[in-house]
Short mmCIF file of C-alpha atoms in Angstrom, two decimals:
data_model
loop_
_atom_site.label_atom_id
_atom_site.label_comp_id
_atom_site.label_asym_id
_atom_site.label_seq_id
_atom_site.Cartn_x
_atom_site.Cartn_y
_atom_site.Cartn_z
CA UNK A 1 0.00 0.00 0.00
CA UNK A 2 1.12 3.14 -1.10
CA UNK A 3 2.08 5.66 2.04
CA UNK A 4 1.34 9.21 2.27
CA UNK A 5 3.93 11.90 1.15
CA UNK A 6 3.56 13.33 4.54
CA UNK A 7 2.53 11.57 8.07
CA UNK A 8 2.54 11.06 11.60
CA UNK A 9 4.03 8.34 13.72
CA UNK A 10 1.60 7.59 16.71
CA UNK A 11 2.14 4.96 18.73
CA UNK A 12 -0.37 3.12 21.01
CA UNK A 13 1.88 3.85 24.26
CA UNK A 14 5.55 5.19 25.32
CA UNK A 15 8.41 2.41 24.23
CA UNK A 16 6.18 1.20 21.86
CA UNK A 17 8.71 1.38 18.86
CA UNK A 18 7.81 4.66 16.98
CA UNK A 19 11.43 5.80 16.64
CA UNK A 20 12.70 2.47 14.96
CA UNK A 21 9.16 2.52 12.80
CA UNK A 22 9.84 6.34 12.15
CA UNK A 23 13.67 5.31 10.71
CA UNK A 24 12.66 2.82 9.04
CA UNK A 25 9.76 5.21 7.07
CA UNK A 26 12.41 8.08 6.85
CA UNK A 27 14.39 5.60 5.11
CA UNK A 28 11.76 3.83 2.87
CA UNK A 29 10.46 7.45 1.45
CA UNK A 30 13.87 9.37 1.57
CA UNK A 31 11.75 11.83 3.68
CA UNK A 32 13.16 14.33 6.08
CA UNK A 33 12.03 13.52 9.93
CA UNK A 34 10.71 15.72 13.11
CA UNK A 35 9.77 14.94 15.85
CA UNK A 36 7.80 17.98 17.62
CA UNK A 37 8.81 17.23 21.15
CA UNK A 38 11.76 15.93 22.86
CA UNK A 39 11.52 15.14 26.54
CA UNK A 40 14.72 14.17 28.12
CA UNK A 41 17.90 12.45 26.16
CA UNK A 42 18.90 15.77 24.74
CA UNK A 43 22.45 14.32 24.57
CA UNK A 44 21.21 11.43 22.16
CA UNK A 45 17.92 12.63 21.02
CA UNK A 46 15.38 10.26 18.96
CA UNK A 47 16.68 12.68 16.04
CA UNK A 48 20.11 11.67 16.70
CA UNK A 49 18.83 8.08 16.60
CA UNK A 50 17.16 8.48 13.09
CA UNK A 51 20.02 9.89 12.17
CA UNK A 52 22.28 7.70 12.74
CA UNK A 53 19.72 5.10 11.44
CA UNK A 54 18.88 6.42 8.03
CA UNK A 55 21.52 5.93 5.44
CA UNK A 56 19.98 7.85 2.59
CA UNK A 57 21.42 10.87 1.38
CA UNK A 58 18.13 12.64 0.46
CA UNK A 59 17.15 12.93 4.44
CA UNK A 60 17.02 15.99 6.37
CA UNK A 61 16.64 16.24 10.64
CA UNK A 62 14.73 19.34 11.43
CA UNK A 63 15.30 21.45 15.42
CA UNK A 64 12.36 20.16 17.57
CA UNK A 65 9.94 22.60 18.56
CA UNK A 66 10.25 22.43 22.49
CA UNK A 67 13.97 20.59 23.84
CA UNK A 68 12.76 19.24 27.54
CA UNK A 69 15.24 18.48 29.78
CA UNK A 70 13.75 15.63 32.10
CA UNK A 71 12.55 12.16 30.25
CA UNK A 72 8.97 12.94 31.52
CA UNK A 73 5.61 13.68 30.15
CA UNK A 74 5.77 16.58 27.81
CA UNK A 75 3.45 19.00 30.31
CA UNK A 76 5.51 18.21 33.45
CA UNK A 77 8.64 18.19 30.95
CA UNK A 78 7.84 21.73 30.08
CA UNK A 79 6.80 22.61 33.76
CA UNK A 80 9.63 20.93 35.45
CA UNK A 81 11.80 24.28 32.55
CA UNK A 82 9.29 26.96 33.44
CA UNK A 83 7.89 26.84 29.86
CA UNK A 84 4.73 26.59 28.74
CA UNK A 85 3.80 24.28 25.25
CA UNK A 86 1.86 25.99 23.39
CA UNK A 87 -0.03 24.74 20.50
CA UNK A 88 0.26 27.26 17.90
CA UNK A 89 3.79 27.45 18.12
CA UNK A 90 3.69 24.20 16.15
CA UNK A 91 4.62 24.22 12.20
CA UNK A 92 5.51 21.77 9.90
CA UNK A 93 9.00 22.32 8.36
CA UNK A 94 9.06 23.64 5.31
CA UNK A 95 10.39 21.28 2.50
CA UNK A 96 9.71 19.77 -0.44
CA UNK A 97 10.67 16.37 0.69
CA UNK A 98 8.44 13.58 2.18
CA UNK A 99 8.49 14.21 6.36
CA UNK A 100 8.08 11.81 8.57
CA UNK A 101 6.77 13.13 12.37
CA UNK A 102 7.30 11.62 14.92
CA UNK A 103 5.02 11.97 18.32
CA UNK A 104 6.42 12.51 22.11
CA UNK A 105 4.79 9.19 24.05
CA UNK A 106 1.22 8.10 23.15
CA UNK A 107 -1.76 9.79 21.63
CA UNK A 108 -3.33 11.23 24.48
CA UNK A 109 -0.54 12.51 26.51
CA UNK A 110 -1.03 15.84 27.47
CA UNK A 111 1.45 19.02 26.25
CA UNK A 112 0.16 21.59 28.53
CA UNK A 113 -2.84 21.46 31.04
CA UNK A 114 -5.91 21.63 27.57
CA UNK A 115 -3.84 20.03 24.81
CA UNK A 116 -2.81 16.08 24.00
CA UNK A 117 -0.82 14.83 21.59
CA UNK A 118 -4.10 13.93 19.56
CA UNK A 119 -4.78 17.75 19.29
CA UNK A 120 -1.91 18.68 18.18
CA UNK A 121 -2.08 16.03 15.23
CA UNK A 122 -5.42 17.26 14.01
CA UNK A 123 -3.39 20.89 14.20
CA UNK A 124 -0.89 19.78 11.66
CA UNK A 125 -3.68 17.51 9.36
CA UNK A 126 -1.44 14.67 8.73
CA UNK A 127 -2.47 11.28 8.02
CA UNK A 128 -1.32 8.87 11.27
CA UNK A 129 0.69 5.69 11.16
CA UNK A 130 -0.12 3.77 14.35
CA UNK A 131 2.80 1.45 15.87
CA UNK A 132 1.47 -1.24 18.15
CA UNK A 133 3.63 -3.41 19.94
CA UNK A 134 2.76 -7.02 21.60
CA UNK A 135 1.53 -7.04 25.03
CA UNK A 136 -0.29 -7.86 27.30
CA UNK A 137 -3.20 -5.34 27.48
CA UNK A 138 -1.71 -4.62 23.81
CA UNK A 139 -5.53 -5.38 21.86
CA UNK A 140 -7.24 -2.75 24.34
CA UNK A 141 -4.63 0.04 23.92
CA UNK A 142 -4.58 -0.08 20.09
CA UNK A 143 -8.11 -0.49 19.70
CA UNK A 144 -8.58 2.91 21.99
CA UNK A 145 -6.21 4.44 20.16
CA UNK A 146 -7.96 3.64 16.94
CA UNK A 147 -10.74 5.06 18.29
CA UNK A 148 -9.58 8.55 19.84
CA UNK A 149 -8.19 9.05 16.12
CA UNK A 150 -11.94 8.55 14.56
CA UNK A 151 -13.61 10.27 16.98
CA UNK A 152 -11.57 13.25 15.67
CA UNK A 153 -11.57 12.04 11.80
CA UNK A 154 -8.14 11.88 11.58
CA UNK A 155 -7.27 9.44 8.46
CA UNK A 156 -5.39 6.40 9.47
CA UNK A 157 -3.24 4.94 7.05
CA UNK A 158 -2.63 1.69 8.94
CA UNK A 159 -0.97 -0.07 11.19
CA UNK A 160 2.61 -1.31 11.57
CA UNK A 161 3.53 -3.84 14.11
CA UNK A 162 6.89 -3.50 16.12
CA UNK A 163 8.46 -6.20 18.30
CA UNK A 164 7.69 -10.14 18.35
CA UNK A 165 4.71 -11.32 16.42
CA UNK A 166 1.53 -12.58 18.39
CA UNK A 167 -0.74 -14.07 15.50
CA UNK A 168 -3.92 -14.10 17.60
CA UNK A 169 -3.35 -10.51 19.03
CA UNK A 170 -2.81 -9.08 15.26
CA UNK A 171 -5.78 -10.64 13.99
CA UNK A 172 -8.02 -9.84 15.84
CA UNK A 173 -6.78 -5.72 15.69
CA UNK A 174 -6.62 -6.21 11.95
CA UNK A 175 -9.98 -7.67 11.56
CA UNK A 176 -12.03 -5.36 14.16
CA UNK A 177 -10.37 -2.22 13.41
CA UNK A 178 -10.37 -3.89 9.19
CA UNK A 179 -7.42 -1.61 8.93
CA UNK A 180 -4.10 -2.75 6.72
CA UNK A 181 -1.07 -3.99 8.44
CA UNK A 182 1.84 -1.93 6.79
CA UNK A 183 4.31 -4.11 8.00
CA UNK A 184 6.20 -5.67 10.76
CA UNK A 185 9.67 -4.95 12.63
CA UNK A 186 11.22 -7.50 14.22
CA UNK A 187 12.81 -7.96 17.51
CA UNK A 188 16.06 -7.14 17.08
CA UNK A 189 19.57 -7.65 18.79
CA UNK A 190 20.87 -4.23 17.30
CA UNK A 191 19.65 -1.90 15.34
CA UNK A 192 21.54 -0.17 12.78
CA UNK A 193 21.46 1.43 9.45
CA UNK A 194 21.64 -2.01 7.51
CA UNK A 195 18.89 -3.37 9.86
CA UNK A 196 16.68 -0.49 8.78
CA UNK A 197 17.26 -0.59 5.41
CA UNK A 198 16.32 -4.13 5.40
CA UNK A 199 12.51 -3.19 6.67
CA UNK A 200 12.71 0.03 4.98
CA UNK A 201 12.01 -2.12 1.68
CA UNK A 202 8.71 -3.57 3.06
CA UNK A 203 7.68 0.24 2.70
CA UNK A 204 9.39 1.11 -0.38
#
């Protein structure tokens, strides 16, 4: 299935996989990558990551709106700096070039004390790419992400799976939310640029 010139990585939870799904995108569509909110790792930042990850030369790695210092969620992130997130300040790079964006924790984790994630993707009026990952409790979160995004009309695109493969557990999302399964990232050892140029061709 084709993907979107421009999107959103969402993920159904925090250390779900988006980063490695986000690389691996960059990567497949020679896109350039942002990711709106970095809280905490400022030293090796999920851009640094994709970075590092994407081999393509076509790629560029645009300044994050809001650089948090502590790895918390992005309103106590931005309260623990005396700043406040606000909404508006958010604007997609401009470029020419595919963009892949990538989300700060789940979709309803709040920026500020009114906004979530989920409002700020309807603010930029991408198409999402959800990342599940196999858990227990996994079915539930996915399916309530699923639903947060069509309560709102936001267009998802599918769904990629990250991690170790649960048959029964992907079915069953794939057949009650009938939305496509992208693709699938293994569990891996290590991760590096050869590893995601490997999946990168499953989107390419």
């Amino acid at each position: 299935m084709p993907l979107p010139h421009q999107l959103i990585v969402a993920g159904i939870g925090t250390e779900i996989g988006k980063t490695i799904v986000s690389a691996t995108l960059t990567e497949a569509l020679q896109a350039d990558y942002w990711k709106p909110v970095q809280a905490g790792g400022l030293d090796d930042s999920d851009t640094d990551t994709v970075r590092r990850l994407v081999s393509n030369p076509h790629s560029r790695f645009h300044t994050e709106a809001y650089r948090l210092n502590q790895p918390m969620s992005p309103h106590a992130a931005a309260a623990a700096d005396g700043v406040t997130i606000q909404l508006d300040a958010f604007r997609l790079p401009k470029t020419d070039n595919a963009l892949v964006v990538e989300l700060a924790g789940g979709l309803m984790v709040p920026l500020n004390d009114q906004s979530l994630n989920i409002d700020l993707v309807v603010q930029l009026g991408l198409p999402v790419v959800l990342v599940s990952r196999n858990y227990l409790g996994s079915i539930n979160h996915t399916l309530l992400s699923v639903a947060a995004c069509q309560s709102r009309s936001i267009p998802l695109v599918g769904l990629i799976f990250n991690g170790p493969t649960v048959p029964a557990t992907e079915s069953f999302i794939l057949n009650y939310t009938q939305l496509p399964c992208l693709g699938r990232i293994g569990q891996e050892a290590q991760l590096t640029s050869h590893v995601i140029t490997h999946y990168a061709r499953q989107f390419a």
